[in-house]
Coordinates of C-alpha atoms and ligand atoms in Angstrom, one line a residue:
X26 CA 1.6 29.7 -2.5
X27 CA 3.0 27.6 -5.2
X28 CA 3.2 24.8 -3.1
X29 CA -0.4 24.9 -2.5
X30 CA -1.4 25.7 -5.7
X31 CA 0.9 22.6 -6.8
X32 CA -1.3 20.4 -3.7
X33 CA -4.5 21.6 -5.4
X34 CA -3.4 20.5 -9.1
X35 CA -2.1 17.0 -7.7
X36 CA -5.8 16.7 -5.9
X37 CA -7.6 17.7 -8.9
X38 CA -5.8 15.0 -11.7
X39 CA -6.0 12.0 -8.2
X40 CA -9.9 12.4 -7.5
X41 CA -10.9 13.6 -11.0
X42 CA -8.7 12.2 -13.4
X43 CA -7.8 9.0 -11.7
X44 CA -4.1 9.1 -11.6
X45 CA -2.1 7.4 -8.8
X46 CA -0.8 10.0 -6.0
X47 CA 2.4 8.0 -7.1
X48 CA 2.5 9.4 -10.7
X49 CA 0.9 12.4 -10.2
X50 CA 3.1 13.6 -6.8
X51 CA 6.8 13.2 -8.5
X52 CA 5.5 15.0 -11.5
X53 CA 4.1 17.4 -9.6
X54 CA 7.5 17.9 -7.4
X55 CA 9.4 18.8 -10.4
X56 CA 7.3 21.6 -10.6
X57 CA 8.6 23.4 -7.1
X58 CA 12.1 24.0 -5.2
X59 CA 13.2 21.3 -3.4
X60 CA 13.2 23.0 -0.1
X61 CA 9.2 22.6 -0.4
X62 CA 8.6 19.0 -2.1
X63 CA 8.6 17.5 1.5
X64 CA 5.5 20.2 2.9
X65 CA 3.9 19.5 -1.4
X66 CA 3.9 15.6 -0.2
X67 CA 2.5 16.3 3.0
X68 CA -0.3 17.8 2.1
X69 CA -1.2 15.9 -0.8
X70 CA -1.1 12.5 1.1
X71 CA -3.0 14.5 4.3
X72 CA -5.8 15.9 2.0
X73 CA -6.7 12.6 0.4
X74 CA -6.2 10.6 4.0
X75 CA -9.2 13.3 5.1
X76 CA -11.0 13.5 2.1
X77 CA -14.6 12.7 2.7
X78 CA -14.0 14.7 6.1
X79 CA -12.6 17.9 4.1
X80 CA -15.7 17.6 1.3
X81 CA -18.0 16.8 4.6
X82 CA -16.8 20.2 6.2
X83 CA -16.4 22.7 2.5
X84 CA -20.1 21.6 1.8
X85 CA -21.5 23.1 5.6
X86 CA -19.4 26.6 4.7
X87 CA -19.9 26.8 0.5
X88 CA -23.5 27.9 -1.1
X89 CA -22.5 26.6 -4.0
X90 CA -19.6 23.5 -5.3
X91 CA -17.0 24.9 -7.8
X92 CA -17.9 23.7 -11.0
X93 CA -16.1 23.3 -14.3
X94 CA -13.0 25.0 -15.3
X95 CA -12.9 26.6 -11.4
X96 CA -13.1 22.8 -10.0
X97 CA -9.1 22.9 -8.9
X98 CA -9.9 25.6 -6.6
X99 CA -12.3 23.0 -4.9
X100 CA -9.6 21.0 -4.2
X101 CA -7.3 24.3 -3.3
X102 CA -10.2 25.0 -0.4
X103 CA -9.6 21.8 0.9
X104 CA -5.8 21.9 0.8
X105 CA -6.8 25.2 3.2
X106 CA -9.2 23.4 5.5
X107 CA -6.2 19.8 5.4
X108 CA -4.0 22.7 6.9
X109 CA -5.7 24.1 8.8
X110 CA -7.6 21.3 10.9
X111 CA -4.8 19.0 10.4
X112 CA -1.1 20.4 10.5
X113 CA 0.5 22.6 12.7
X114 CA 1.4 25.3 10.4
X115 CA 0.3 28.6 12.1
X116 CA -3.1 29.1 10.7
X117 CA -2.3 32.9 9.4
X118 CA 0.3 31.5 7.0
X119 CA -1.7 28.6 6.5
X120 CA -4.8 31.0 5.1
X121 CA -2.4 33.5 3.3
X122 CA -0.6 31.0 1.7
X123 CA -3.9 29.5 0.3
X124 CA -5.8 32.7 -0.3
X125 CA -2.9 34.0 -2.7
X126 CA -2.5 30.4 -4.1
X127 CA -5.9 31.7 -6.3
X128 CA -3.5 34.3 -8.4
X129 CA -1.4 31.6 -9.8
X130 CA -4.4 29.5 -10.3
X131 CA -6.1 32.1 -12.3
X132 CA -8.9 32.3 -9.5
X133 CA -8.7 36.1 -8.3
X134 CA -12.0 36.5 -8.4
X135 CA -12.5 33.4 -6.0
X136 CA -10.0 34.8 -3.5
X137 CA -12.6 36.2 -1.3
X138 CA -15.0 33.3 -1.7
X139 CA -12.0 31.0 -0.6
X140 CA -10.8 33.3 2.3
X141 CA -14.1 33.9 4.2
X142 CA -14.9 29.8 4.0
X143 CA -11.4 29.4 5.7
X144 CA -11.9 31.7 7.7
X145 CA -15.7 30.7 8.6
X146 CA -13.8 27.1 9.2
X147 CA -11.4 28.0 11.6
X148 CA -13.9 30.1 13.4
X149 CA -16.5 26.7 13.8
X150 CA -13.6 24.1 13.6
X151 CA -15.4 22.4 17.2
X152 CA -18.4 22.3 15.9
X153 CA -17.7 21.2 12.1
X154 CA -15.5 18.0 13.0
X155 CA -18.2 17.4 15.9
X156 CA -20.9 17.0 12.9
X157 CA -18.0 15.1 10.6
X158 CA -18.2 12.6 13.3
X159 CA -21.9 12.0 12.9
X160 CA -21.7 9.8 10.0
X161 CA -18.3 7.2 9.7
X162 CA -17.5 7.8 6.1
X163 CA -17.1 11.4 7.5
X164 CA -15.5 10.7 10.6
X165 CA -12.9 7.9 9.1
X166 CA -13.1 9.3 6.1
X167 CA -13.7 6.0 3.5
X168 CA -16.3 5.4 1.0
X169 CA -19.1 4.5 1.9
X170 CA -18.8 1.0 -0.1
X171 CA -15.4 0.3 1.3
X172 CA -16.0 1.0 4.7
X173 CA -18.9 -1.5 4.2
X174 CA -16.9 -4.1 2.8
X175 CA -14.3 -4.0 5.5
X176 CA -16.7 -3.9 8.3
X177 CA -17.7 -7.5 6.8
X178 CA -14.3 -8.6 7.0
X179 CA -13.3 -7.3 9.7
X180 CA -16.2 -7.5 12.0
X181 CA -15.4 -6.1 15.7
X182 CA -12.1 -5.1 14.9
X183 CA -13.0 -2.4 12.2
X184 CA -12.8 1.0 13.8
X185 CA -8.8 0.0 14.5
X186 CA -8.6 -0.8 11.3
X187 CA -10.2 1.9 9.1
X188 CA -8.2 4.2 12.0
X189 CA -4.9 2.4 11.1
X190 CA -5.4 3.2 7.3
X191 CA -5.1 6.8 8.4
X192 CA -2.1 6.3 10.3
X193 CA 1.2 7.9 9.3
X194 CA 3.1 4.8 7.8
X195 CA 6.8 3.8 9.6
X196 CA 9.4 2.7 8.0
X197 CA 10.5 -0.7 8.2
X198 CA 14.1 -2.8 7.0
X199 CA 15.2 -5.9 5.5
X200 CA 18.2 -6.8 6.8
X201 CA 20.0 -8.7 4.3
X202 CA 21.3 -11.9 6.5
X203 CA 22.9 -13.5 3.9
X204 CA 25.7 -10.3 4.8
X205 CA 25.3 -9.8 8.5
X206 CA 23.2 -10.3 11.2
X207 CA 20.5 -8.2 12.4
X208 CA 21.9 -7.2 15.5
X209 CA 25.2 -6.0 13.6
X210 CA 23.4 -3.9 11.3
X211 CA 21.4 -3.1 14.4
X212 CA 24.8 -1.7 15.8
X213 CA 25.7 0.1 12.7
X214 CA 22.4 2.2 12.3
X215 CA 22.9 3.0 16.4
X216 CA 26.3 4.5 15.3
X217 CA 24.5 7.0 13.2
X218 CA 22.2 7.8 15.7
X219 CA 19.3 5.9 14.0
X220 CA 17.6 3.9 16.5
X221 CA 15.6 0.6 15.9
X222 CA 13.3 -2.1 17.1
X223 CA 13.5 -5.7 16.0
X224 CA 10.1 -7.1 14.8
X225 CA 9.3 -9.9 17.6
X226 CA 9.1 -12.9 15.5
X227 CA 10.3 -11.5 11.9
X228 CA 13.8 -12.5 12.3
X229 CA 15.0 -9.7 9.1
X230 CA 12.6 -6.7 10.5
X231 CA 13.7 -3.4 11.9
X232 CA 11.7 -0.9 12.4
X233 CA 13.2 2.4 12.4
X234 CA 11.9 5.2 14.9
X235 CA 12.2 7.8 12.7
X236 CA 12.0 7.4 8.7
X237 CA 15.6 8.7 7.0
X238 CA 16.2 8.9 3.3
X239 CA 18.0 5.6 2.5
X240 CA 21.6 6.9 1.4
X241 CA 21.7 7.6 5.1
X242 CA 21.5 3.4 6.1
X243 CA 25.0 2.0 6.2
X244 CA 25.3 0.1 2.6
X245 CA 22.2 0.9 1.0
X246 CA 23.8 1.2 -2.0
X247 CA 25.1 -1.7 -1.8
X248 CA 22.2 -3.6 -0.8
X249 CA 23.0 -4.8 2.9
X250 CA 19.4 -3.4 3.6
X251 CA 16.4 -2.5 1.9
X252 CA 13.1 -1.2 3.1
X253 CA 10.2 -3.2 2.8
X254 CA 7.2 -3.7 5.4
X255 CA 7.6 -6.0 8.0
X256 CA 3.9 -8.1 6.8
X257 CA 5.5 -8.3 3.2
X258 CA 8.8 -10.1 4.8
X259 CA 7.0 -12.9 6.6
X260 CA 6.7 -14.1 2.9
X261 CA 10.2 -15.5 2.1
X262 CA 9.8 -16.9 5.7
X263 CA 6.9 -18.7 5.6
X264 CA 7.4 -19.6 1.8
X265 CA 10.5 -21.6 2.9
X266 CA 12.7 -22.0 0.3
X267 CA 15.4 -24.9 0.2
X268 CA 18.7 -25.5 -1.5
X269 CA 18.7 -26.7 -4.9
X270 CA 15.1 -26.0 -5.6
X271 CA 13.4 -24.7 -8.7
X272 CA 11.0 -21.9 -7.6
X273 CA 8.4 -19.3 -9.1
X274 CA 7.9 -15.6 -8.2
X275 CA 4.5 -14.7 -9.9
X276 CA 3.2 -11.5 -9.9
X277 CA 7.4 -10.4 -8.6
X278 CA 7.3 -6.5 -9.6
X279 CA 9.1 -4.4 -8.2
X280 CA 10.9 -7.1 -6.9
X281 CA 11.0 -6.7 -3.1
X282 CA 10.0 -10.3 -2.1
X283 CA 12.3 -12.2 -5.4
X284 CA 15.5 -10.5 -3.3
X285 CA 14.2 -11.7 -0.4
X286 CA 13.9 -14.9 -1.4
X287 CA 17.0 -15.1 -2.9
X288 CA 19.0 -13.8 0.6
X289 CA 16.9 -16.2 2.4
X290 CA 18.2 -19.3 0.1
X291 CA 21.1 -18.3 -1.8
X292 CA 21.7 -22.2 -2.8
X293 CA 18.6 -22.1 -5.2
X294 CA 18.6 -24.3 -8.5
X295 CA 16.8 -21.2 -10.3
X296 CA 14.4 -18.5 -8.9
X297 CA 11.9 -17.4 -12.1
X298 CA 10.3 -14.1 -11.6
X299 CA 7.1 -13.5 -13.6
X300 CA 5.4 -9.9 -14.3
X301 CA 2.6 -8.7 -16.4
X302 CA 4.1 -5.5 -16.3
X303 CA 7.2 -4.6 -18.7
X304 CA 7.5 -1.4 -16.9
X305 CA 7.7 -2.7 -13.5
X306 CA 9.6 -5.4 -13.9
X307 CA 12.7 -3.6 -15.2
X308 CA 12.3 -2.4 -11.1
X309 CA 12.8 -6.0 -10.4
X310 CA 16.2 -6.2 -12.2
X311 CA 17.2 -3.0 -10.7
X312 CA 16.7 -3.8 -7.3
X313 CA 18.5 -7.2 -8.0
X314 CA 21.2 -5.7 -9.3
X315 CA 21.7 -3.1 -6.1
X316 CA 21.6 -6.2 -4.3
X317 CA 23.8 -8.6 -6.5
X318 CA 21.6 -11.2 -7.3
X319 CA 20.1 -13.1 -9.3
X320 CA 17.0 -14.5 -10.9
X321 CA 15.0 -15.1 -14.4
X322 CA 13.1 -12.4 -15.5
X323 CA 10.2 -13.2 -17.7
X324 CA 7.7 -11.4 -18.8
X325 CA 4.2 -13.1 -18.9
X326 CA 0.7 -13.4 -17.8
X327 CA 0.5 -16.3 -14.9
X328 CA -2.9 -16.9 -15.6
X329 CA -1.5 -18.5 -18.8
X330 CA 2.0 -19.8 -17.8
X331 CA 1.8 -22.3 -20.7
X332 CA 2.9 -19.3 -23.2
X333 CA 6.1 -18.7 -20.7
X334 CA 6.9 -21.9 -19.1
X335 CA 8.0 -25.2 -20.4
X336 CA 9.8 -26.4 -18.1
X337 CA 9.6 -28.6 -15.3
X338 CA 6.7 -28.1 -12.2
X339 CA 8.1 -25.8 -9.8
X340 CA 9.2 -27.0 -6.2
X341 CA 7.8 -23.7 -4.2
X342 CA 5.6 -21.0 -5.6
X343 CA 5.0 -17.5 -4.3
X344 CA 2.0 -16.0 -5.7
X345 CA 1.9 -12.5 -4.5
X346 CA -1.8 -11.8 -6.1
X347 CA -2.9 -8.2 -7.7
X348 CA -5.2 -7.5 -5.0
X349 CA -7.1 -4.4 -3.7
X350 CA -4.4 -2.9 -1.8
X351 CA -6.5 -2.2 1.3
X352 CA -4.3 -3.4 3.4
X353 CA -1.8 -0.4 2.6
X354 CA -4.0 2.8 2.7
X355 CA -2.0 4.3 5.3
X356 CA 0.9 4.0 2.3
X357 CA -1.5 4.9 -0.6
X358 CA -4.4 7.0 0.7
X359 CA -5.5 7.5 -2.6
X360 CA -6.4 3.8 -3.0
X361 CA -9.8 4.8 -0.6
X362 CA -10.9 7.1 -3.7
X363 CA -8.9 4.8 -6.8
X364 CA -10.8 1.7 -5.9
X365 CA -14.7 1.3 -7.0
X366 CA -16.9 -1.2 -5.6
X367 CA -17.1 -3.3 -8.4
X368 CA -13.0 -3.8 -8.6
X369 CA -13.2 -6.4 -6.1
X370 CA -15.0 -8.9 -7.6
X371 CA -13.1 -8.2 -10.8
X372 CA -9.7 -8.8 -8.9
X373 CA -11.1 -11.9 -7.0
X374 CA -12.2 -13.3 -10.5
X375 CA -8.3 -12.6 -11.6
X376 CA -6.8 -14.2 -8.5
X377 CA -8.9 -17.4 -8.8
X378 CA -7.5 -17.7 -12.6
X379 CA -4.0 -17.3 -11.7
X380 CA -4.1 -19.4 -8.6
X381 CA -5.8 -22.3 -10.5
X382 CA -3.0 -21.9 -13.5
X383 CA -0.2 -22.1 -10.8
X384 CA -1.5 -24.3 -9.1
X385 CA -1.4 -27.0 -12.6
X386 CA 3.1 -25.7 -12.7
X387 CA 3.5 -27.1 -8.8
X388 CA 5.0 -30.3 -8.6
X389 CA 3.2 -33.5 -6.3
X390 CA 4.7 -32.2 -2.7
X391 CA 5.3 -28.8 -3.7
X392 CA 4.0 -25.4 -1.6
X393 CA 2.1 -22.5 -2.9
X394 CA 2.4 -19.3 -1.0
X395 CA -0.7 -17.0 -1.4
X396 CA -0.3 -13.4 -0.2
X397 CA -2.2 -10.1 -1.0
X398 CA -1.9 -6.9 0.7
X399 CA -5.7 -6.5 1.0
X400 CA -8.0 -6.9 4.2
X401 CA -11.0 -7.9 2.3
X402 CA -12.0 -11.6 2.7
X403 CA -13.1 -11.8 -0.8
X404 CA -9.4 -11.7 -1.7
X405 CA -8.3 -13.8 1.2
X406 CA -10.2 -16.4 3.3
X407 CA -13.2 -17.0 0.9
X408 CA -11.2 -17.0 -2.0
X409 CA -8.6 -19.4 0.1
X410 CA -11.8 -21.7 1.0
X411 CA -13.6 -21.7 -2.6
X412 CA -9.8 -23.2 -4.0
X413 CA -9.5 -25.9 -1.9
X414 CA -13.1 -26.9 -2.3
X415 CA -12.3 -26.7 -6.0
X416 CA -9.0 -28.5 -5.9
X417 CA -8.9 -32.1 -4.4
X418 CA -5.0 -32.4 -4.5
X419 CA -4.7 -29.2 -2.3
X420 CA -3.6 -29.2 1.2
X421 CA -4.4 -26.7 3.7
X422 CA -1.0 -26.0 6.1
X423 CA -1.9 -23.6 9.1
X424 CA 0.2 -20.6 9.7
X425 CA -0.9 -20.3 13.3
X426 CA -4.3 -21.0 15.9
X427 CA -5.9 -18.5 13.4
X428 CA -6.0 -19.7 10.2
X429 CA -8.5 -22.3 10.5
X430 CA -10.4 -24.5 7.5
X431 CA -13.7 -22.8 8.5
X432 CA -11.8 -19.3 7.9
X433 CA -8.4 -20.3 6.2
X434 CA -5.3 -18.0 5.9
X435 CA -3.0 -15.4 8.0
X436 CA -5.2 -12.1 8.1
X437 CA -2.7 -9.2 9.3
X438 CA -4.6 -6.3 10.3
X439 CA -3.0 -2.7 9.6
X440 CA -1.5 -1.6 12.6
X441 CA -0.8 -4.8 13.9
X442 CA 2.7 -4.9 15.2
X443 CA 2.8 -1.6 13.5
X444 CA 3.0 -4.1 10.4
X445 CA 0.9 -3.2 7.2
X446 CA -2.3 -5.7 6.6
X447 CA -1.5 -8.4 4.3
X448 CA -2.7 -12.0 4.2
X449 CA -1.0 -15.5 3.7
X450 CA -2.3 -18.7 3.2
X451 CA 0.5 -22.0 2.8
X452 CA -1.0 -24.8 0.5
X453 CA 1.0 -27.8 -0.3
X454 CA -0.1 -30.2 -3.4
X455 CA -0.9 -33.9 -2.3
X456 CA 1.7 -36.4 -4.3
X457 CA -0.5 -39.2 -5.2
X458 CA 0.4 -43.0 -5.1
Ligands
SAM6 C1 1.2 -7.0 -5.2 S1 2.1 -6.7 -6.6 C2 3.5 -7.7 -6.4 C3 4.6 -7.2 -5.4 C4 5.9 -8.0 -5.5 N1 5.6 -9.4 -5.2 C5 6.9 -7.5 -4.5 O1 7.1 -8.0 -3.4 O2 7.6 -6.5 -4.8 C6 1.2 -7.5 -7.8 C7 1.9 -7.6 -9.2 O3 1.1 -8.4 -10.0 C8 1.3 -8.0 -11.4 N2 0.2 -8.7 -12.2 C9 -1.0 -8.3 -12.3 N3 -1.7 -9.2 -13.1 C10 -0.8 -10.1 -13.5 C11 -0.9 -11.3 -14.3 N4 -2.0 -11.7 -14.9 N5 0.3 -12.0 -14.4 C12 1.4 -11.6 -13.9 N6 1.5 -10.5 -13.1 C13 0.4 -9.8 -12.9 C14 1.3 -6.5 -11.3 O4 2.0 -6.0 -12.4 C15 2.0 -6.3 -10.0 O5 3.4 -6.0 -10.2

């Protein structure tokens, strides 16, 4: 019961207090035995994947919302119907667990409120997700204003897509090749019994069948893999570095594409990683240091590079933008109820400084990498097309039969290779005669 009472608590500070599910869940996991932190995430990331759907079904079976200081037993009757409708915990334990979940939460005199509405719910499941799937927002369960926005961006394709986002995740590696080949460490992981698929045309990618914790992958520690998404490695690859270059990171934290970068090219002049983000990009020199490299760690705003950079124009530039994220809801769930409407034109306002401030620190014949993980073309393609309309010494290159100058840019769709969505677009800067 504490585990649900725990679920209820993370719920309540997510939706109501606007905390990430990634500060509020290991906070919360402290709380309970280890034995039950795996079920605690489970049913936190499952609850807010179903959200709309759960709130959908609670309002058909409750007379009246819990209000005020009773609102985290709101949240504990969805945890119930999440269980219930969604896991395959037997439904007895699921209810009992729930119903006595109200002691701890001070809600004893809700117990038999909570308990008939499960009950109620188990008894009209059929017919309750048969009326969730009247409406989309309650059959995908998104808001309503982001399920709008990515049907505009993603037109025909948008039931695969808002499906995808409510995926479970895999896990994918980075092979590090500047140690071994991928067929090697292939080998290795077999050896354990951990069994993987190459991506097709990522040459780094595995995916793994099944997740594992990571002291289980041969080296880890070491830094002979690390696990990162195969979308997010097709950066380093298309980004191209070269020996003896001078090359920028912008936007780096945590850090995942800067070692990728640097295993990629280990002949660099100097890789500079910039954050906004103190916090964050002390993760950046951790995961270097797992790894053994190394790169320059500033900390700086790259919409103003001037107060952080004075040296020479850059060779290569990888501007991994702050985006939206919705290209990695099946990852963050709680990005579908984070997120307002009016964020997006906020971050597209923020991506269009710092691509026009980079763009001024990238030499005459130099290439700027843009990547988000988003899937909304306010933060991709029309923010793509509006630069180079804007910026006369800016070359579009092509990633593939896609990425056209009517609709520039690399949109990868969640799902999609089982990859996560992310988008790419290659510029290169004209060198003038
Ligand atoms: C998508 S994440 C980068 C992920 C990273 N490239 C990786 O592969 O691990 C975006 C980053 O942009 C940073 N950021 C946001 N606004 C910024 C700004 N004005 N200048 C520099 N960094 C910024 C955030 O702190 C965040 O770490």
């Amino acid at each position: 019961m504490k585990v649900r009472a725990t679920a209820a608590k993370v719920m309540f500070q997510v939706v109501e207090q606007g905390y990430s599910l990634s500060a509020a869940l290991p906070a919360a996991q402290q709380l309970i035995p280890a034995k039950d932190r795996a079920l605690l995430q489970e049913i936190c990331y499952g609850t807010l994947r179903w959200l709309n759907r759960l709130e959908f079904i609670a309002e058909q079976l409750i007379e009246r919302p819990l209000k005020g200081k009773h609102r985290s037993l709101h949240y504990l009757l969805l945890v119930g119907l999440y269980q219930l409708f969604y896991t395959r915990i037997p439904p007895h334990a699921a209810l009992a667990e729930t119903v006595n979940a109200t002691k701890i939460m001070n809600g004893d005199s809700f117990r038999g409120m909570i308990n008939g509405v499960l009950r109620n719910a188990q008894r009209q499941q059929a017919e309750l997700l048969q009326a969730a799937d009247k409406n989309e927002t309650t059959r995908f369960s998104y808001p309503r204003w982001l399920l709008k926005k990515i049907k505009q961006s993603c037109q025909y394709g948008y039931v695969s897509v808002l499906q995808a986002g409510n995926a479970y995740p895999p896990m994918w590696l980075r092979v590090n090749l500047s140690r071994q080949s991928r067929e090697d460490y292939q080998q290795q992981l077999a050896a354990l019994g951990i069994n993987s698929t190459p991506h097709a045309s990522c040459a780094s990618a595995l995916l793994l069948e099944k997740a594992c914790d990571v002291n289980e992958l041969p080296g880890f520690a070491e830094g002979a893999c690390s696990v990162q998404d195969a979308a997010a490695q097709h950066a380093a690859w298309l980004l191209e570095p070269q020996a003896n270059e001078l090359i920028l990171d912008a936007c780096a934290a945590p850090g995942g594409k800067t070692a990728h970068i640097l295993e990629h090219q280990p002949a660099l002049k100097q890789l500079i990683a910039v954050d906004f983000d103190e916090t964050r990009l002390q993760r950046v020199a951790e995961n270097l240091q797992r790894i053994k490299l190394n790169a320059t760690l500033i900390h700086g705003d790259a919409s103003q590079p001037e107060q952080w950079w004075q040296g020479p124009q850059f060779d290569r530039i990888l501007l991994d933008a702050p985006c939206s994220a919705t290209g990695v809801i099946r990852r963050h769930p709680d990005i579908k109820w984070l997120r307002r409407a009016e964020d997006i034109a906020e971050l597209a306002r923020l991506q269009s400084s710092i691509l026009d401030a980079m763009w001024l620190q990238l030499k005459p014949g130099g290439t700027l990498l843009y990547a988000t993980c988003s899937i909304l073309s306010d933060e991709n393609s029309t923010q793509i097309k509006a630069f180079l309309e804007r910026t006369t010494d800016a070359i579009h290159v092509p990633l593939n039969e896609q990425d056209t100058a009517l609709q520039p840019g690399w949109q990868i769709y969640p799902g999609e290779q089982h990859m996560d969505g992310f988008f790419y677009a290659k510029l290169t800067k004209q060198v003038t005669a």
